[in-house]
Amino acid sequence: AQSVTQPDIHITVSEGASLELRCNYSYGATPYLFWYVQSPGQGLQLLLKYFSGDTLVQGIKGFEAEFKRSQSSFNLRKPSVHWSDAAEYFCAVGADRGSTLGRLYFGRGTQLTVWP
Amino acid sequence: DAEITQSPRHKITETGRQVTLACHQTWNHNNMFWYRQDLGHGLRLIHYSYGVQDTNKGEVSDGYSVSRSNTEDLPLTLESAASSQTSVYFCASMAGFDSWDEQYFGPGTRLTVT
């Protein structure tokens, strides 16, 4: 069965510091992988996605993620965090076949706090 | 601009009452989804639809129902609200799967069952 694990519930970084949010997935085939961000009281916004090809994908707001098949990971990174990046981040894997086509399986989320 | 809206944004109801949450999208997307978000659980799928007259159960569908009479709307009904259904509910829509188009999320409905 598909599943997503985000090991870090809460991460705190200083503004300007680098950031890495971890995501591990379980899926039987080539996964469709996504990172979403949710600001307080808002819906989810797509940061980036991976389907195939280059394993390093670029997203919006200066974020990037690297797909590592051998580690079943899709970690999100940003070289220099801004205070406006404080939010909750969700990793998700998409089902590409059968009766669950199109559905997303989400991790529990990582809450990011940014210190000034 | 095309968008996805949810109403109401906030709702307080009593245990046992029937509640309907509305979801409306103007992209003409065939695929629509309802998720609930609870602390420590991320988002979990309640129901989804691939088109008019099509509905499917997700992983947490007990106590919920949906109907799809047109492309734009997928209302979610809680048949008899329970305190365990206190949550934030998100609707999403998606064009197709050929290139795994983005799922667009609504702003959410915060439901409290007292």
Tab-separated table of C-alpha atoms in Angstrom:
chain	number	residue	atom	x	y	z
A	1	ALA	CA	0.000	0.000	0.000
A	2	GLN	CA	1.085	3.540	-0.650
A	3	SER	CA	2.282	5.577	2.286
A	4	VAL	CA	4.311	8.657	3.029
A	5	THR	CA	6.416	9.328	6.104
A	6	GLN	CA	7.581	12.736	7.207
A	7	PRO	CA	9.785	11.990	10.212
A	8	ASP	CA	9.991	15.558	11.480
A	9	ILE	CA	6.824	16.973	12.994
A	10	HIS	CA	8.320	20.367	13.730
A	11	ILE	CA	11.514	22.071	12.522
A	12	THR	CA	12.875	25.430	13.605
A	13	VAL	CA	15.504	27.295	11.615
A	14	SER	CA	16.939	30.779	11.643
A	15	GLU	CA	16.225	33.109	8.778
A	16	GLY	CA	18.921	32.756	6.146
A	17	ALA	CA	19.811	29.221	7.172
A	18	SER	CA	19.451	26.265	4.837
A	19	LEU	CA	16.522	23.902	5.108
A	20	GLU	CA	15.912	20.247	4.399
A	21	LEU	CA	12.572	18.564	5.041
A	22	ARG	CA	12.555	14.786	4.854
A	23	CYS	CA	10.061	12.592	3.075
A	24	ASN	CA	10.069	8.836	2.575
A	25	TYR	CA	7.485	6.999	0.539
A	26	SER	CA	6.289	3.481	-0.039
A	27	TYR	CA	4.899	2.708	-3.468
A	28	GLY	CA	5.025	-0.295	-5.756
A	29	ALA	CA	5.864	1.493	-8.975
A	30	THR	CA	7.487	4.686	-10.155
A	31	PRO	CA	5.937	7.260	-7.885
A	32	TYR	CA	4.422	10.591	-8.671
A	33	LEU	CA	5.744	12.787	-5.848
A	34	PHE	CA	4.640	16.184	-4.667
A	35	TRP	CA	5.420	18.804	-2.059
A	36	TYR	CA	2.647	21.145	-0.928
A	37	VAL	CA	2.796	24.125	1.421
A	38	GLN	CA	-0.018	25.323	3.647
A	39	SER	CA	0.050	28.748	5.255
A	40	PRO	CA	-2.108	29.262	8.358
A	41	GLY	CA	-5.800	29.246	7.517
A	42	GLN	CA	-5.144	28.606	3.854
A	43	GLY	CA	-5.503	25.774	1.399
A	44	LEU	CA	-2.612	23.833	-0.052
A	45	GLN	CA	-0.322	25.205	-2.723
A	46	LEU	CA	1.839	23.010	-4.912
A	47	LEU	CA	5.567	23.713	-4.527
A	48	LEU	CA	6.919	21.128	-6.943
A	49	LYS	CA	6.351	17.694	-8.400
A	50	TYR	CA	8.352	14.765	-9.744
A	51	PHE	CA	7.117	12.364	-12.391
A	52	SER	CA	10.217	11.133	-14.190
A	53	GLY	CA	13.499	12.309	-15.672
A	54	ASP	CA	15.887	14.569	-13.827
A	55	THR	CA	15.861	13.583	-10.184
A	56	LEU	CA	16.457	17.140	-8.996
A	57	VAL	CA	13.338	19.216	-9.504
A	58	GLN	CA	12.930	22.921	-9.088
A	59	GLY	CA	9.815	24.476	-7.679
A	60	ILE	CA	8.379	27.819	-6.774
A	61	LYS	CA	9.675	30.137	-4.048
A	62	GLY	CA	13.236	28.866	-4.450
A	63	PHE	CA	12.519	25.308	-3.312
A	64	GLU	CA	13.967	22.169	-4.843
A	65	ALA	CA	13.628	18.473	-4.138
A	66	GLU	CA	15.680	15.439	-4.986
A	67	PHE	CA	14.229	12.030	-5.792
A	68	LYS	CA	16.377	9.135	-4.608
A	69	ARG	CA	14.904	5.819	-5.638
A	70	SER	CA	17.424	3.769	-3.663
A	71	GLN	CA	16.401	5.506	-0.461
A	72	SER	CA	12.688	5.930	-1.339
A	73	SER	CA	13.098	9.572	-0.462
A	74	PHE	CA	12.015	12.911	-1.860
A	75	ASN	CA	13.531	15.546	0.412
A	76	LEU	CA	12.707	19.217	0.059
A	77	ARG	CA	15.467	21.795	0.281
A	78	LYS	CA	15.988	25.525	0.257
A	79	PRO	CA	19.420	27.165	0.510
A	80	SER	CA	18.296	30.235	2.462
A	81	VAL	CA	15.030	30.374	4.362
A	82	HIS	CA	12.934	33.528	4.565
A	83	TRP	CA	10.556	34.365	7.416
A	84	SER	CA	7.662	34.046	4.954
A	85	ASP	CA	8.491	30.351	4.511
A	86	ALA	CA	7.054	29.585	7.937
A	87	ALA	CA	4.199	27.187	7.178
A	88	GLU	CA	3.282	23.535	7.170
A	89	TYR	CA	4.744	21.359	4.452
A	90	PHE	CA	3.217	18.178	3.124
A	91	CYS	CA	4.786	15.488	1.028
A	92	ALA	CA	2.434	13.353	-1.075
A	93	VAL	CA	2.572	10.433	-3.460
A	94	GLY	CA	0.060	10.057	-6.267
A	95	ALA	CA	-1.605	6.837	-7.317
A	96	ASP	CA	-1.383	6.253	-11.044
A	97	ARG	CA	-3.470	3.171	-11.626
A	98	GLY	CA	-6.618	1.257	-10.925
A	99	SER	CA	-9.487	2.402	-8.785
A	100	THR	CA	-7.375	4.899	-6.877
A	101	LEU	CA	-6.120	6.738	-9.936
A	102	GLY	CA	-5.493	10.369	-9.154
A	103	ARG	CA	-5.689	10.214	-5.408
A	104	LEU	CA	-2.940	11.644	-3.269
A	105	TYR	CA	-1.523	9.996	-0.168
A	106	PHE	CA	-0.214	12.612	2.224
A	107	GLY	CA	2.352	12.539	4.951
A	108	ARG	CA	1.466	13.979	8.338
A	109	GLY	CA	3.190	17.253	7.602
A	110	THR	CA	6.174	19.175	8.953
A	111	GLN	CA	5.590	22.480	10.674
A	112	LEU	CA	8.361	24.968	9.897
A	113	THR	CA	9.108	27.838	12.272
A	114	VAL	CA	11.542	30.528	11.179
A	115	TRP	CA	13.378	32.609	13.766
A	116	PRO	CA	14.309	36.156	12.790
B	1	ASP	CA	-10.026	33.575	-13.219
B	2	ALA	CA	-10.974	29.967	-12.627
B	3	GLU	CA	-11.155	28.954	-9.015
B	4	ILE	CA	-12.404	26.459	-6.465
B	5	THR	CA	-14.572	27.672	-3.625
B	6	GLN	CA	-15.945	26.092	-0.486
B	7	SER	CA	-18.830	27.148	1.684
B	8	PRO	CA	-19.332	27.753	4.454
B	9	ARG	CA	-15.812	28.543	5.633
B	10	HIS	CA	-16.774	27.887	9.227
B	11	LYS	CA	-19.625	25.804	10.590
B	12	ILE	CA	-20.714	24.803	14.070
B	13	THR	CA	-23.341	22.098	14.325
B	14	GLU	CA	-24.769	19.723	16.880
B	15	THR	CA	-24.302	16.000	17.118
B	16	GLY	CA	-26.843	14.129	15.029
B	17	ARG	CA	-27.619	16.897	12.573
B	18	GLN	CA	-27.186	16.536	8.841
B	19	VAL	CA	-24.618	18.914	7.382
B	20	THR	CA	-23.692	19.626	3.771
B	21	LEU	CA	-20.443	21.272	2.751
B	22	ALA	CA	-20.350	22.812	-0.698
B	23	CYS	CA	-17.515	22.684	-3.206
B	24	HIS	CA	-17.645	24.508	-6.532
B	25	GLN	CA	-14.968	24.726	-9.221
B	26	THR	CA	-14.972	26.744	-12.407
B	27	TRP	CA	-12.181	24.909	-14.270
B	28	ASN	CA	-14.570	22.315	-15.681
B	29	HIS	CA	-12.374	19.596	-14.174
B	30	ASN	CA	-13.749	16.072	-14.287
B	31	ASN	CA	-11.932	14.924	-11.148
B	32	MET	CA	-12.859	16.157	-7.700
B	33	PHE	CA	-11.782	15.056	-4.220
B	34	TRP	CA	-12.737	15.624	-0.609
B	35	TYR	CA	-10.115	15.389	2.141
B	36	ARG	CA	-10.200	15.958	5.863
B	37	GLN	CA	-7.246	17.346	7.770
B	38	ASP	CA	-6.608	16.458	11.376
B	39	LEU	CA	-3.611	17.220	13.538
B	40	GLY	CA	-1.035	14.482	13.211
B	41	HIS	CA	-2.768	12.825	10.263
B	42	GLY	CA	-2.135	15.090	7.334
B	43	LEU	CA	-4.906	14.943	4.752
B	44	ARG	CA	-6.988	11.824	4.304
B	45	LEU	CA	-9.282	11.101	1.394
B	46	ILE	CA	-13.010	10.895	2.104
B	47	HIS	CA	-14.645	10.581	-1.322
B	48	TYR	CA	-13.738	11.322	-4.898
B	49	SER	CA	-15.365	11.549	-8.301
B	50	TYR	CA	-14.070	11.098	-11.833
B	51	GLY	CA	-17.078	12.696	-13.468
B	52	VAL	CA	-20.808	13.302	-13.376
B	53	GLN	CA	-22.700	10.486	-11.675
B	54	ASP	CA	-19.424	8.874	-10.568
B	55	THR	CA	-18.499	8.689	-6.883
B	56	ASN	CA	-15.989	6.558	-4.996
B	57	LYS	CA	-15.119	5.964	-1.364
B	58	GLY	CA	-11.787	6.953	0.055
B	59	GLU	CA	-10.059	5.700	3.168
B	60	VAL	CA	-12.255	7.546	5.699
B	61	SER	CA	-15.682	7.537	4.054
B	62	ASP	CA	-17.830	6.213	6.927
B	63	GLY	CA	-20.499	8.748	7.861
B	64	TYR	CA	-20.051	10.798	4.687
B	65	SER	CA	-21.688	10.820	1.275
B	66	VAL	CA	-21.267	12.746	-1.972
B	67	SER	CA	-23.224	13.165	-5.168
B	68	ARG	CA	-22.129	14.539	-8.538
B	69	SER	CA	-24.965	15.900	-10.638
B	70	ASN	CA	-22.835	18.321	-12.656
B	71	THR	CA	-19.174	18.941	-13.424
B	72	GLU	CA	-18.752	21.997	-11.225
B	73	ASP	CA	-20.031	20.780	-7.844
B	74	LEU	CA	-19.272	17.983	-5.394
B	75	PRO	CA	-21.176	18.546	-2.129
B	76	LEU	CA	-20.139	16.530	0.907
B	77	THR	CA	-22.880	15.446	3.310
B	78	LEU	CA	-22.466	14.302	6.879
B	79	GLU	CA	-25.558	12.201	7.407
B	80	SER	CA	-25.555	12.436	11.213
B	81	ALA	CA	-22.731	14.594	12.485
B	82	ALA	CA	-20.486	13.137	15.190
B	83	SER	CA	-17.849	14.812	17.344
B	84	SER	CA	-15.215	12.693	15.588
B	85	GLN	CA	-16.048	14.586	12.403
B	86	THR	CA	-14.811	17.866	13.828
B	87	SER	CA	-12.094	18.689	11.319
B	88	VAL	CA	-10.991	20.934	8.486
B	89	TYR	CA	-12.349	19.783	5.145
B	90	PHE	CA	-10.654	20.474	1.820
B	91	CYS	CA	-12.051	20.027	-1.623
B	92	ALA	CA	-9.741	19.639	-4.618
B	93	SER	CA	-10.118	19.341	-8.362
B	94	MET	CA	-7.860	18.091	-11.100
B	95	ALA	CA	-8.068	18.133	-14.872
B	96	GLY	CA	-6.650	14.775	-15.877
B	97	PHE	CA	-3.983	12.174	-15.358
B	98	ASP	CA	-2.068	12.101	-18.623
B	99	SER	CA	0.509	14.451	-17.229
B	100	TRP	CA	-0.687	14.410	-13.658
B	101	ASP	CA	-1.997	17.931	-13.668
B	102	GLU	CA	-1.934	19.737	-10.390
B	103	GLN	CA	-4.677	19.185	-7.842
B	104	TYR	CA	-6.078	22.579	-6.916
B	105	PHE	CA	-7.307	22.924	-3.366
B	106	GLY	CA	-10.076	25.066	-2.005
B	107	PRO	CA	-9.593	27.265	1.073
B	108	GLY	CA	-11.157	24.714	3.433
B	109	THR	CA	-14.167	24.497	5.726
B	110	ARG	CA	-13.630	24.296	9.470
B	111	LEU	CA	-16.405	22.170	10.957
B	112	THR	CA	-17.052	21.871	14.674
B	113	VAL	CA	-19.514	19.292	15.953
B	114	THR	CA	-20.649	19.961	19.525
